[in-house]
Every structure is written in structure tokens, then in C-alpha cells.
Tab-separated table of C-alpha atoms in Angstrom:
chain	number	residue	atom	x	y	z
A	1	UNK	CA	-0.851	84.515	-120.806
A	2	UNK	CA	2.250	84.829	-123.095
A	3	UNK	CA	3.563	88.373	-123.005
A	4	UNK	CA	6.562	90.470	-124.049
A	5	UNK	CA	7.283	93.958	-122.335
A	6	UNK	CA	9.555	96.747	-123.601
A	7	UNK	CA	9.440	98.968	-120.525
A	8	UNK	CA	11.039	101.970	-122.127
A	9	UNK	CA	9.067	103.960	-124.857
A	10	UNK	CA	12.389	105.966	-125.826
A	11	UNK	CA	16.110	105.530	-125.177
A	12	UNK	CA	18.462	108.371	-125.760
A	13	UNK	CA	22.252	107.691	-126.122
A	14	UNK	CA	25.288	109.745	-127.396
A	15	UNK	CA	26.870	108.533	-130.388
A	16	UNK	CA	29.875	106.307	-129.469
A	17	UNK	CA	28.280	105.282	-126.091
A	18	UNK	CA	26.985	101.813	-125.378
A	19	UNK	CA	23.259	101.159	-125.639
A	20	UNK	CA	20.797	99.066	-124.237
A	21	UNK	CA	17.155	98.408	-125.140
A	22	UNK	CA	15.265	96.410	-122.637
A	23	UNK	CA	12.941	93.366	-123.059
A	24	UNK	CA	11.302	91.130	-120.680
A	25	UNK	CA	9.100	88.122	-121.430
A	26	UNK	CA	6.599	85.672	-119.985
A	27	UNK	CA	5.955	82.443	-121.777
A	28	UNK	CA	4.868	78.929	-120.742
A	29	UNK	CA	7.235	76.992	-122.725
A	30	UNK	CA	10.861	77.378	-124.097
A	31	UNK	CA	11.277	81.017	-124.974
A	32	UNK	CA	11.935	81.781	-128.795
A	33	UNK	CA	13.080	85.474	-128.781
A	34	UNK	CA	13.556	87.841	-131.392
A	35	UNK	CA	14.539	91.593	-132.107
A	36	UNK	CA	13.567	93.534	-135.011
A	37	UNK	CA	14.117	97.024	-136.186
A	38	UNK	CA	11.991	99.345	-138.021
A	39	UNK	CA	13.206	102.355	-140.063
A	40	UNK	CA	10.769	105.183	-140.895
A	41	UNK	CA	8.028	104.137	-143.477
A	42	UNK	CA	9.511	100.677	-143.784
A	43	UNK	CA	8.683	97.274	-142.636
A	44	UNK	CA	10.509	95.499	-139.808
A	45	UNK	CA	13.759	93.858	-140.358
A	46	UNK	CA	15.129	90.857	-138.345
A	47	UNK	CA	18.145	91.744	-136.227
A	48	UNK	CA	18.795	88.459	-134.152
A	49	UNK	CA	17.213	85.637	-132.348
A	50	UNK	CA	17.524	83.322	-129.486
A	51	UNK	CA	16.246	79.705	-129.798
A	52	UNK	CA	18.708	77.643	-127.820
A	53	UNK	CA	22.583	77.541	-127.110
A	54	UNK	CA	24.671	80.421	-125.960
A	55	UNK	CA	22.994	83.095	-123.861
A	56	UNK	CA	24.824	85.931	-125.836
A	57	UNK	CA	23.505	86.132	-129.347
A	58	UNK	CA	25.228	88.241	-132.152
A	59	UNK	CA	23.128	89.760	-134.892
A	60	UNK	CA	23.036	92.233	-137.739
A	61	UNK	CA	24.748	95.765	-137.521
A	62	UNK	CA	26.907	95.018	-134.615
A	63	UNK	CA	23.917	94.404	-132.281
A	64	UNK	CA	23.940	91.588	-129.645
A	65	UNK	CA	21.353	90.326	-127.022
A	66	UNK	CA	21.711	88.574	-123.745
A	67	UNK	CA	19.230	85.866	-122.892
A	68	UNK	CA	18.802	85.767	-119.138
A	69	UNK	CA	16.528	83.010	-118.045
A	70	UNK	CA	16.464	83.797	-114.265
A	71	UNK	CA	15.457	87.386	-115.106
A	72	UNK	CA	13.188	86.363	-117.951
A	73	UNK	CA	14.987	89.020	-120.020
A	74	UNK	CA	16.406	89.424	-123.429
A	75	UNK	CA	18.075	92.985	-123.682
A	76	UNK	CA	19.450	94.418	-126.909
A	77	UNK	CA	22.881	95.878	-126.715
A	78	UNK	CA	25.602	97.606	-128.828
A	79	UNK	CA	29.093	98.533	-127.653
A	80	UNK	CA	29.288	101.863	-129.462
A	81	UNK	CA	26.164	103.504	-130.923
A	82	UNK	CA	25.768	105.093	-134.201
A	83	UNK	CA	23.255	107.970	-135.379
A	84	UNK	CA	22.105	105.635	-138.146
A	85	UNK	CA	21.078	103.238	-135.317
A	86	UNK	CA	18.226	105.609	-134.627
A	87	UNK	CA	14.976	103.719	-135.278
A	88	UNK	CA	12.073	101.743	-133.647
A	89	UNK	CA	12.998	98.509	-132.041
A	90	UNK	CA	10.774	95.488	-131.502
A	91	UNK	CA	11.208	92.537	-129.118
A	92	UNK	CA	9.094	89.474	-129.956
A	93	UNK	CA	8.362	86.016	-128.553
A	94	UNK	CA	6.729	82.830	-129.651
A	95	UNK	CA	3.425	82.234	-128.315
A	96	UNK	CA	3.038	78.682	-127.017
A	97	UNK	CA	-0.503	79.364	-125.805
A	98	UNK	CA	-2.199	77.601	-128.747
A	99	UNK	CA	-0.995	74.651	-131.121
A	100	UNK	CA	2.371	73.192	-130.273
A	101	UNK	CA	3.339	72.885	-134.001
A	102	UNK	CA	1.826	76.228	-135.247
A	103	UNK	CA	2.973	79.452	-133.569
A	104	UNK	CA	1.942	82.925	-133.276
A	105	UNK	CA	4.634	85.621	-132.647
A	106	UNK	CA	3.713	88.354	-130.011
A	107	UNK	CA	5.590	91.642	-130.273
A	108	UNK	CA	6.395	94.216	-127.657
A	109	UNK	CA	5.038	97.852	-128.004
A	110	UNK	CA	8.337	99.126	-129.312
A	111	UNK	CA	11.174	101.516	-128.184
A	112	UNK	CA	12.297	104.300	-130.014
A	113	UNK	CA	16.037	104.627	-129.971
A	114	UNK	CA	17.555	108.039	-130.707
A	115	UNK	CA	21.373	108.551	-131.038
A	116	UNK	CA	22.457	112.216	-130.931
A	117	UNK	CA	25.589	113.151	-132.692
B	1	UNK	CA	13.707	87.350	-154.917
B	2	UNK	CA	10.985	90.026	-154.389
B	3	UNK	CA	10.558	88.765	-150.610
B	4	UNK	CA	6.993	89.934	-149.264
B	5	UNK	CA	5.187	92.366	-151.509
B	6	UNK	CA	2.258	94.343	-150.253
B	7	UNK	CA	-0.216	96.231	-152.380
B	8	UNK	CA	-1.551	99.173	-152.107
B	9	UNK	CA	0.935	101.108	-150.068
B	10	UNK	CA	-1.767	103.794	-149.385
B	11	UNK	CA	-5.507	103.721	-149.306
B	12	UNK	CA	-8.365	105.876	-148.024
B	13	UNK	CA	-11.686	104.291	-147.646
B	14	UNK	CA	-15.156	105.525	-146.516
B	15	UNK	CA	-16.830	104.035	-143.634
B	16	UNK	CA	-18.670	100.871	-144.750
B	17	UNK	CA	-16.675	100.268	-147.722
B	18	UNK	CA	-14.862	96.946	-148.303
B	19	UNK	CA	-11.434	96.278	-149.644
B	20	UNK	CA	-8.707	93.628	-150.003
B	21	UNK	CA	-5.101	94.167	-149.051
B	22	UNK	CA	-2.857	91.909	-151.130
B	23	UNK	CA	0.188	90.081	-149.825
B	24	UNK	CA	2.549	87.901	-151.926
B	25	UNK	CA	5.867	86.101	-151.047
B	26	UNK	CA	8.147	84.319	-153.364
B	27	UNK	CA	10.221	82.419	-150.842
B	28	UNK	CA	7.886	79.290	-150.593
B	29	UNK	CA	7.400	80.218	-146.843
B	30	UNK	CA	4.623	78.038	-145.096
B	31	UNK	CA	3.777	80.592	-142.387
B	32	UNK	CA	2.166	83.930	-143.256
B	33	UNK	CA	0.590	86.611	-141.068
B	34	UNK	CA	-1.018	89.964	-140.976
B	35	UNK	CA	-0.288	92.559	-138.380
B	36	UNK	CA	-1.612	96.005	-137.644
B	37	UNK	CA	0.627	98.622	-136.143
B	38	UNK	CA	-0.833	101.477	-134.058
B	39	UNK	CA	1.050	103.988	-132.119
B	40	UNK	CA	1.992	102.891	-128.592
B	41	UNK	CA	0.724	99.406	-129.303
B	42	UNK	CA	3.289	97.673	-131.356
B	43	UNK	CA	2.272	95.108	-133.653
B	44	UNK	CA	-0.962	93.094	-133.116
B	45	UNK	CA	-1.634	89.977	-134.819
B	46	UNK	CA	-4.892	89.914	-136.974
B	47	UNK	CA	-4.855	86.430	-138.659
B	48	UNK	CA	-2.225	83.910	-139.537
B	49	UNK	CA	-1.775	80.725	-141.798
B	50	UNK	CA	0.477	77.792	-141.533
B	51	UNK	CA	-0.084	76.508	-145.137
B	52	UNK	CA	-2.384	76.677	-147.980
B	53	UNK	CA	-6.062	76.178	-146.745
B	54	UNK	CA	-5.276	76.726	-143.186
B	55	UNK	CA	-5.887	79.951	-141.387
B	56	UNK	CA	-6.415	80.976	-137.796
B	57	UNK	CA	-7.352	83.955	-135.727
B	58	UNK	CA	-4.833	86.251	-133.870
B	59	UNK	CA	-5.462	88.874	-131.130
B	60	UNK	CA	-7.555	91.251	-133.210
B	61	UNK	CA	-9.506	89.354	-135.846
B	62	UNK	CA	-12.751	91.192	-135.805
B	63	UNK	CA	-13.708	92.898	-139.046
B	64	UNK	CA	-11.085	91.091	-141.145
B	65	UNK	CA	-11.119	87.893	-143.259
B	66	UNK	CA	-8.401	85.942	-144.698
B	67	UNK	CA	-7.955	83.052	-147.232
B	68	UNK	CA	-4.951	81.109	-148.290
B	69	UNK	CA	-5.614	79.369	-151.566
B	70	UNK	CA	-1.942	79.182	-152.635
B	71	UNK	CA	1.267	79.065	-150.592
B	72	UNK	CA	2.275	82.517	-152.165
B	73	UNK	CA	-0.730	84.620	-151.577
B	74	UNK	CA	-2.502	85.609	-148.266
B	75	UNK	CA	-4.959	88.482	-148.952
B	76	UNK	CA	-6.561	90.372	-146.030
B	77	UNK	CA	-10.233	91.610	-146.573
B	78	UNK	CA	-11.921	94.339	-144.696
B	79	UNK	CA	-15.585	93.559	-144.662
B	80	UNK	CA	-16.937	96.862	-143.815
B	81	UNK	CA	-14.414	99.466	-143.014
B	82	UNK	CA	-14.542	101.334	-139.708
B	83	UNK	CA	-12.616	104.436	-138.532
B	84	UNK	CA	-10.940	102.050	-135.851
B	85	UNK	CA	-9.399	100.105	-138.692
B	86	UNK	CA	-7.293	103.206	-139.509
B	87	UNK	CA	-3.745	101.717	-139.109
B	88	UNK	CA	-0.819	100.531	-140.816
B	89	UNK	CA	-0.961	96.859	-141.967
B	90	UNK	CA	2.018	94.572	-142.400
B	91	UNK	CA	2.140	91.195	-143.920
B	92	UNK	CA	4.906	88.804	-142.730
B	93	UNK	CA	6.139	85.391	-143.757
B	94	UNK	CA	8.382	82.708	-142.225
B	95	UNK	CA	10.006	79.625	-143.332
B	96	UNK	CA	9.040	77.652	-140.255
B	97	UNK	CA	5.609	77.188	-138.816
B	98	UNK	CA	7.365	76.271	-135.268
B	99	UNK	CA	8.090	80.046	-134.601
B	100	UNK	CA	11.827	79.432	-134.610
B	101	UNK	CA	12.837	81.399	-137.786
B	102	UNK	CA	12.720	84.959	-138.491
B	103	UNK	CA	9.958	86.753	-140.223
B	104	UNK	CA	10.162	88.785	-143.491
B	105	UNK	CA	8.043	91.797	-143.680
B	106	UNK	CA	6.247	93.617	-146.422
B	107	UNK	CA	6.724	97.516	-146.701
B	108	UNK	CA	3.305	98.106	-145.145
B	109	UNK	CA	-0.176	99.371	-146.319
B	110	UNK	CA	-1.196	102.712	-144.581
B	111	UNK	CA	-4.890	102.642	-144.459
B	112	UNK	CA	-7.150	105.548	-143.593
B	113	UNK	CA	-10.915	105.074	-142.888
B	114	UNK	CA	-12.821	108.443	-142.954
């Protein structure tokens, strides 16, 4: 079965320090991987994606993610955290379990990132 | 571009009532979907559509119906509301049906069933 896991419910980081939000996946086909961010009382916003190509993907707001095929991971990173980065972060993966031409996207359970001043 | 528009933003229903959550997008996206968000469970897919006239079930379809008569609109119907359907509902759309493009989300509908 296709799945995506975010092992940490919460990550706490001091402002200015690097941050990592973890994501691991299990899919039967090529992994299409995404990160989204959700601010309070808002819908999700796209941050970045990996479809193919370079393993290091750069996205919005200074975030980047590294695709690691051997470890089936797609961790989200930022070199220097800001208080405004505090939000709920979701990893997502394309579900290849049904049609090959029509996709479902599976989301992880989310990680709450808290940046302290 | 308004993006993805969901209405209403808030709704309280009594058990057994029915209602329709509206979703419209103006980006000419083929792929549209409905999710529910519950604490600690992330987003779970209810139904999705790859084009007008084509819909399919997601992970948690029971108690919900959808239709897609136009590219723009993808309403979600609760047939007989139950307290277990208390949740935040998000509609999303994507350009590609192949799952390789990002999704655009509406602001959400917070539904309480009493």
C-alpha cells in the first residue's frame, strides 16, 4: 500500500538555527513527492515538489528538500529558521495504487513546526 | 484569478440534515478533490475527479456524494449528517491528472454536526 509518514508531531527550533522536518514514503512506482504548509485557519499552500531530476529541490520561502531514494525519504530543510515559519507542514505523495493516468495524492499526518524567538 | 473558492466557511448541522459544500475553481484545472482534515490524521481524500463527468472514491467516501457537471465546479454533498462528519473540509484542484503538479486549496469549510 502507498503511504507517507511524518514521524514527528512537533518540531521546536530556535530562530536562526537550521530546521528539518522529516518525511518517509512507500510507493510502488516512481515517487512524486510534495511539501505543503498550512497557516492557522487557512488552506494548504504548495512549497516544493520532486518529480524527477536533482535530488535537492528548492522551493518557496527559502525551503528545500532532499530526495533520498535509498532511504525513501524526502526531508524538508531550511538553513536558518524564522519565527514566521511556524506552521503545520504536510508531506504528500502520489498514489500509484489505482489508475496509471489518474492519481490520488496521499498526505502525511502533519508536523507542527514551532520557531521560538 | 480567484483560485479555489469554497462556500460556506462555517456551518452547523443537526444530525440527519443534508447539505452541499460548494467548490469552484477558475484555473481550468482538470483534477479536483475533496479532503477532510481531522486532528492527528492529516488530510484524508473523500472523492476526486479527473474531469467533467468523471468522479471516483478516495479513502473515506461513505456518507458523501459528488458530481462534476462542469470543469469549474465540484460540489460535495452530505446525505445525512452524522457527528463523525464534524471536520474541516478542503477542496483542491490541480492542472494535471497525473499527480505531477501542485494542488491549489480552498480556504476550507469548518463543519460541526450536533
